[in-house]
Coordinates of C-alpha atoms in Angstrom, one line a residue:
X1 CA 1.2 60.8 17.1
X2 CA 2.3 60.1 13.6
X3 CA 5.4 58.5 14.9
X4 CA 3.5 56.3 17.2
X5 CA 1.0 55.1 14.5
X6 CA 4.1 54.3 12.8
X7 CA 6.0 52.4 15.5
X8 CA 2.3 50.6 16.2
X9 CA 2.1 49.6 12.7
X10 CA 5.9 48.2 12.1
X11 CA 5.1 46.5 15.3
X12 CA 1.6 44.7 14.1
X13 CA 3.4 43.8 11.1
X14 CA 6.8 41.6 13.1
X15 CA 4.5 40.4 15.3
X16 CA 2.3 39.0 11.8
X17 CA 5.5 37.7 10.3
X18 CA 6.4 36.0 13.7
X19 CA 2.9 34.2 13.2
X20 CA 2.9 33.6 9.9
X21 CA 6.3 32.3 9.9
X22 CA 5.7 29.6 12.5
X23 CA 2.8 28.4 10.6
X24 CA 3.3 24.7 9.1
X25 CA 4.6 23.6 6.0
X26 CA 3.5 21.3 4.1
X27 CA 6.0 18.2 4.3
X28 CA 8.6 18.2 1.6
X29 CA 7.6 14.7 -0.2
X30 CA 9.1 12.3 -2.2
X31 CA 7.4 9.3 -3.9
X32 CA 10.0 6.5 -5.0
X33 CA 8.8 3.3 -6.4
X34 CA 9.4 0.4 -8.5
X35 CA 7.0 -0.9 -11.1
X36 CA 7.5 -3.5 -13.6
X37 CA 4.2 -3.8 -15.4
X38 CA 3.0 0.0 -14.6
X39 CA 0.4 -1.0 -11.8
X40 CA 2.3 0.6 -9.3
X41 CA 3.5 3.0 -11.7
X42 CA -0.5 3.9 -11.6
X43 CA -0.6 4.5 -7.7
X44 CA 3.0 6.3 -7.4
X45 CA 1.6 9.2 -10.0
X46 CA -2.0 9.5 -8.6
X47 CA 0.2 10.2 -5.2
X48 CA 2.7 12.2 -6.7
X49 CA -0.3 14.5 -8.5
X50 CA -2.1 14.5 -4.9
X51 CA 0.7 16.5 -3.0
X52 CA 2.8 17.9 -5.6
X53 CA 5.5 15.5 -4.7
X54 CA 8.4 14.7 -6.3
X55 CA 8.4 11.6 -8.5
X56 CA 11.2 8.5 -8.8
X57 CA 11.1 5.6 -10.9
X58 CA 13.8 2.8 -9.6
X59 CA 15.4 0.9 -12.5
X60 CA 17.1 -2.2 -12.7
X61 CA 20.9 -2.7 -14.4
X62 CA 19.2 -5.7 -15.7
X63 CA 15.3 -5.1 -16.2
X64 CA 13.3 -8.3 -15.3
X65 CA 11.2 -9.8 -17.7
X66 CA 7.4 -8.4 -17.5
X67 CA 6.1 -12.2 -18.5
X68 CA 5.1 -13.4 -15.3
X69 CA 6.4 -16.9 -15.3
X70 CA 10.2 -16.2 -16.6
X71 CA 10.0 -13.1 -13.5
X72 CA 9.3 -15.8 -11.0
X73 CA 11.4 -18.0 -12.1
X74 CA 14.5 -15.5 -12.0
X75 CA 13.4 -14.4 -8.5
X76 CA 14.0 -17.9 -7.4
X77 CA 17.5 -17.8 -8.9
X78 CA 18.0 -14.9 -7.0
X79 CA 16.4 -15.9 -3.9
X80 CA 19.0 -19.7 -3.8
X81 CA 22.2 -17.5 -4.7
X82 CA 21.5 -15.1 -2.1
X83 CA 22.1 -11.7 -4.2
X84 CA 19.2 -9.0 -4.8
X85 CA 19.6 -6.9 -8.5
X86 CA 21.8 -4.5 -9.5
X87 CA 20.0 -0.8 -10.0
X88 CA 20.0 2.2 -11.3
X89 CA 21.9 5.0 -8.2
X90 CA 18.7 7.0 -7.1
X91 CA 19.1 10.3 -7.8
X92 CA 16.7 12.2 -5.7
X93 CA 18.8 13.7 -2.3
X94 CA 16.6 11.4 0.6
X95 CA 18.0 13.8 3.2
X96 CA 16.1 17.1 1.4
X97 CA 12.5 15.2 2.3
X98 CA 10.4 15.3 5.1
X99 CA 8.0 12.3 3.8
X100 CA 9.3 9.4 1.5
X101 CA 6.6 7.6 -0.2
X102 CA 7.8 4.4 -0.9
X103 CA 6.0 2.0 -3.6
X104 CA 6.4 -1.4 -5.0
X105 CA 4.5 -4.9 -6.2
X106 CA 4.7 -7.5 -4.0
X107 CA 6.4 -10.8 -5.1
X108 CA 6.7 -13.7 -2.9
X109 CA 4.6 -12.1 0.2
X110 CA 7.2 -9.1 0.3
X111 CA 8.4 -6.2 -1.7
X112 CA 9.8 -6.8 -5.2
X113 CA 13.8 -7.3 -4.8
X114 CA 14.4 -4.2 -6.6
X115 CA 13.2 -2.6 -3.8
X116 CA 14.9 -4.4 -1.4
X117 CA 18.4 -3.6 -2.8
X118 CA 17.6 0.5 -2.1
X119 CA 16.8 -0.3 1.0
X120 CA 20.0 -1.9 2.3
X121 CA 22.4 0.9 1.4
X122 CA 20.1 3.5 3.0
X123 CA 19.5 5.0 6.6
X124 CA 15.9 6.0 6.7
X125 CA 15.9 6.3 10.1
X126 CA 14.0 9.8 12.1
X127 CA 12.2 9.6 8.2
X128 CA 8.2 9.8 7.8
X129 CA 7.7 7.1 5.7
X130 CA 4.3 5.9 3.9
X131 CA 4.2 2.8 1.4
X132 CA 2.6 1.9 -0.9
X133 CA 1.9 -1.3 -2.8
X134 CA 0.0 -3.4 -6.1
X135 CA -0.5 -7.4 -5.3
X136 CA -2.1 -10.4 -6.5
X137 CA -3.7 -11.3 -3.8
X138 CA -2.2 -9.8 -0.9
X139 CA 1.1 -8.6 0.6
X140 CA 0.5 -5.4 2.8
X141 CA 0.8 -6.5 6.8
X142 CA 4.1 -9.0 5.3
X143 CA 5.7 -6.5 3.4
X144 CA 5.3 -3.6 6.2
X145 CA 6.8 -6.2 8.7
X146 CA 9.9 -6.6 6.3
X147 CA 10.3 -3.3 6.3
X148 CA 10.3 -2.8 10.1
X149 CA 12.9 -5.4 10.0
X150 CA 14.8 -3.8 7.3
X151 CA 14.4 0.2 8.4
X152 CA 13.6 -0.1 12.1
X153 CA 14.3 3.6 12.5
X154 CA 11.4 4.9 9.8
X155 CA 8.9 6.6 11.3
X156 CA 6.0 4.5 9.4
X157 CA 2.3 6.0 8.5
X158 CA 1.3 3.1 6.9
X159 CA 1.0 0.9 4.0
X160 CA -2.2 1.7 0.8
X161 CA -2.2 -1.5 -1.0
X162 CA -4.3 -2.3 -4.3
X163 CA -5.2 -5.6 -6.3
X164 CA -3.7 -4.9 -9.6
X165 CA -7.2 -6.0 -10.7
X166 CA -9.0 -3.2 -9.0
X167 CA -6.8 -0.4 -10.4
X168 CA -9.7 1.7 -11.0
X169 CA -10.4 2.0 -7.4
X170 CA -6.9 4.0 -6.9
X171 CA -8.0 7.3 -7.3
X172 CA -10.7 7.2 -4.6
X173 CA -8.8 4.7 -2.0
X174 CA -5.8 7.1 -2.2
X175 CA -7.6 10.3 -1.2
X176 CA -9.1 8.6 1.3
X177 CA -5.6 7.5 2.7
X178 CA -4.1 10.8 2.3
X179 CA -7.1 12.6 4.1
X180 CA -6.7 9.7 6.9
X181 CA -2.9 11.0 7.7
X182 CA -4.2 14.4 7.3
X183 CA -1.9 14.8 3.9
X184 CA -4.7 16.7 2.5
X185 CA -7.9 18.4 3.1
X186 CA -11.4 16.3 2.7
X187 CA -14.0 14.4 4.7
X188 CA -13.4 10.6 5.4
X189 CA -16.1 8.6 4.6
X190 CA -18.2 7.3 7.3
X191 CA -17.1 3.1 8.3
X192 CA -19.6 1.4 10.2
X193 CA -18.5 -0.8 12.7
X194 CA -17.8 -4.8 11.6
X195 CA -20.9 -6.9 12.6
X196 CA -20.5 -9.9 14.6
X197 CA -18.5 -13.0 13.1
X198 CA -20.3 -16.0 12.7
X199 CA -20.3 -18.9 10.4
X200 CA -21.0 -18.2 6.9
X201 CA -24.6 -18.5 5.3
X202 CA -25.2 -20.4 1.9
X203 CA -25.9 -17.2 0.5
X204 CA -22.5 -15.5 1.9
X205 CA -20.7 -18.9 1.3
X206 CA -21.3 -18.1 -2.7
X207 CA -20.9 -14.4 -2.4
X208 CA -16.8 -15.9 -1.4
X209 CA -17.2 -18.6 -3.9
X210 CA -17.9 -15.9 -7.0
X211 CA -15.3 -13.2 -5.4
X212 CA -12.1 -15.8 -5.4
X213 CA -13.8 -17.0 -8.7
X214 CA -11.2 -19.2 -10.6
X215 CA -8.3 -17.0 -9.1
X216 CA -5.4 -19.2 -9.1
X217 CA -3.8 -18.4 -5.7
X218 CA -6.5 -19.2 -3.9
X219 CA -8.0 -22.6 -2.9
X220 CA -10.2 -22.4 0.3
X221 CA -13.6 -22.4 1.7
X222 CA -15.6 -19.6 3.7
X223 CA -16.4 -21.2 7.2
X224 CA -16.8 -17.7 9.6
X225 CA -17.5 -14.5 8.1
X226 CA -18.3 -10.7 9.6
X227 CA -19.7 -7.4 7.6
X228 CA -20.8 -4.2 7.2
X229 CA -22.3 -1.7 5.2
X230 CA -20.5 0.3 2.8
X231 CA -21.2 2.8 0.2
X232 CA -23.3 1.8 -2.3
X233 CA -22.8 -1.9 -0.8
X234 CA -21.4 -4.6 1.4
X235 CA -17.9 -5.5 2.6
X236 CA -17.4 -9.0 4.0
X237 CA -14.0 -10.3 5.9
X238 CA -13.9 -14.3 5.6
X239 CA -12.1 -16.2 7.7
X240 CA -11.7 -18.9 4.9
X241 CA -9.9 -22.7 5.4
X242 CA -7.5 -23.9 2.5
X243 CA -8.3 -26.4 0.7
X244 CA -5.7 -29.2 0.2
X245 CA -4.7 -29.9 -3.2
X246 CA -3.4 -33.7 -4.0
X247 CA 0.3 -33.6 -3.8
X248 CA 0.5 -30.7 -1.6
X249 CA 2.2 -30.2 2.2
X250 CA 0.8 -29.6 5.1
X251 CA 1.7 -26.4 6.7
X252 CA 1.1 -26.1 10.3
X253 CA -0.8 -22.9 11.3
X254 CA -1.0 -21.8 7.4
X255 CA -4.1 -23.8 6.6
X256 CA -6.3 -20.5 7.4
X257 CA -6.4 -17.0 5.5
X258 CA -8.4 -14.1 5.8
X259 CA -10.1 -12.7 2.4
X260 CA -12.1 -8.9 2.0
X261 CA -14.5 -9.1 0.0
X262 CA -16.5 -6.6 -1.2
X263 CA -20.2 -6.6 -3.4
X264 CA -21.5 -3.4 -4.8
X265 CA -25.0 -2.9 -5.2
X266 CA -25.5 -4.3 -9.0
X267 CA -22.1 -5.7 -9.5
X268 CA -20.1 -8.7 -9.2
X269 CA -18.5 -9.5 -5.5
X270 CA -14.7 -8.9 -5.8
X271 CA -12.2 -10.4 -2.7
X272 CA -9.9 -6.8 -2.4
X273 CA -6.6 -8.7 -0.1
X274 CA -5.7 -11.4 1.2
X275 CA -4.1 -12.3 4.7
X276 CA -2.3 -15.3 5.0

């Protein structure tokens, strides 16, 4: 009997191993990003402290300048010679993660061109890949469709992007992106469903008016607008016309952007993205 007990016990105990040994792992992560004025820098580390992930700053040979101006300036440079900027060799192993976190600023309606010299000398491709990205005004649907272009063998989640302006809403947003792809444990918050568009009010017509404020990128009018309650608030998505400028082109199909705004009981409205 003893010897039975025995046999039943050893045998309990394999077939416990078996199952605890086919249980999940959590995916080995990387986050690797580039940040020239420490917004993203901000995002990258609140992701990195989320899953325990390993953490990667990409440098440049030749660091840009962080005054805005002389930045674009050399971009342009860039951008007419055709070459992207030298950097520093990566020296995390890609091929020992499971998930790649991949974050950047977005300059010209794409990711910065530090970025974009990674990504041509790598093969990303059966990779779980999430970006991540700080903007102006906007910048996530363009730069996810560059990367598609550029890695069209990722295995993409999606993209978190941020106004550099909003920075304090990182914390929050992020958890709420990483409980979304079921990266960690929590409760999404409840979205209700968008209302109906129709065309904007006075009253809705200022709420854009004080959101875009003076903000230099952006010169349009509200003309269609649809909400819906959020905590603590309102978020509205304008369908806004731009406004042209003396001097200035016309584009054919660009004369129209989408702007999110959103107005927090007790505080000034604030447009969070921009779709152009």
């Amino acid at each position: 009997m003893k010897r039975f007990n025995l046999m039943l016990a050893m045998t309990i105990v394999a077939m416990c191993a078996a199952s605890c040994g086919s249980k999940k792992e959590d995916p080995k992560t990387l986050v690797l990003y580039y940040s020239l004025t420490g917004n993203t820098k901000v995002v990258a580390e609140e992701i990195a402290n989320r899953l325990g992930a390993d953490i990667e700053a990409i440098e440049c040979v030749n660091p840009y300048d962080t005054a805005f101006y002389a930045t674009i300036e050399r971009c342009k440079e860039e951008q007419a010679q055709g070459i992207l900027p030298e950097i520093q060799p990566v020296k995390a192993d890609i091929s020992q993660y499971d998930l790649i976190f991949i974050g950047y600023p977005v300059w010209f309606g794409t990711y910065a061109p530090p970025i974009a010299t990674w990504l041509k000398d790598v093969d990303l491709s059966g990779k779980k890949v999430a970006l991540f990205c700080t903007f102006g005004s906007g910048g996530i649907e363009s730069s996810l469709g560059a990367f598609a272009d550029c890695q069209p063998n990722a295995e993409v989640l999606g993209c978190y992007g941020v106004r550099a302006a909003r920075l304090d809403a990182v914390p929050d947003e992020v958890e709420q992106f990483l409980i979304y792809h079921h990266l960690i444990d929590g409760e999404l918050k409840n979205v209700e469903p968008w209302g109906p568009e129709h065309d904007v009010t006075a009253e809705e017509s200022a709420i854009f008016d004080q959101a875009v404020g003076d903000y230099p990128m952006i010169h349009a009018r509200a003309v269609r607008v649809s909400s819906h309650p959020v905590e603590g608030g309102i978020e509205y998505n304008f369908l806004a016309e731009n406004i042209k400028e003396d001097g200035q082109p016309e584009f054919p199909g660009a004369n129209r952007i989408g702007v999110w705004v959103i107005a927090l009981d007790g505080q000034a409205p604030v447009f969070t993205r921009v779709v152009r």
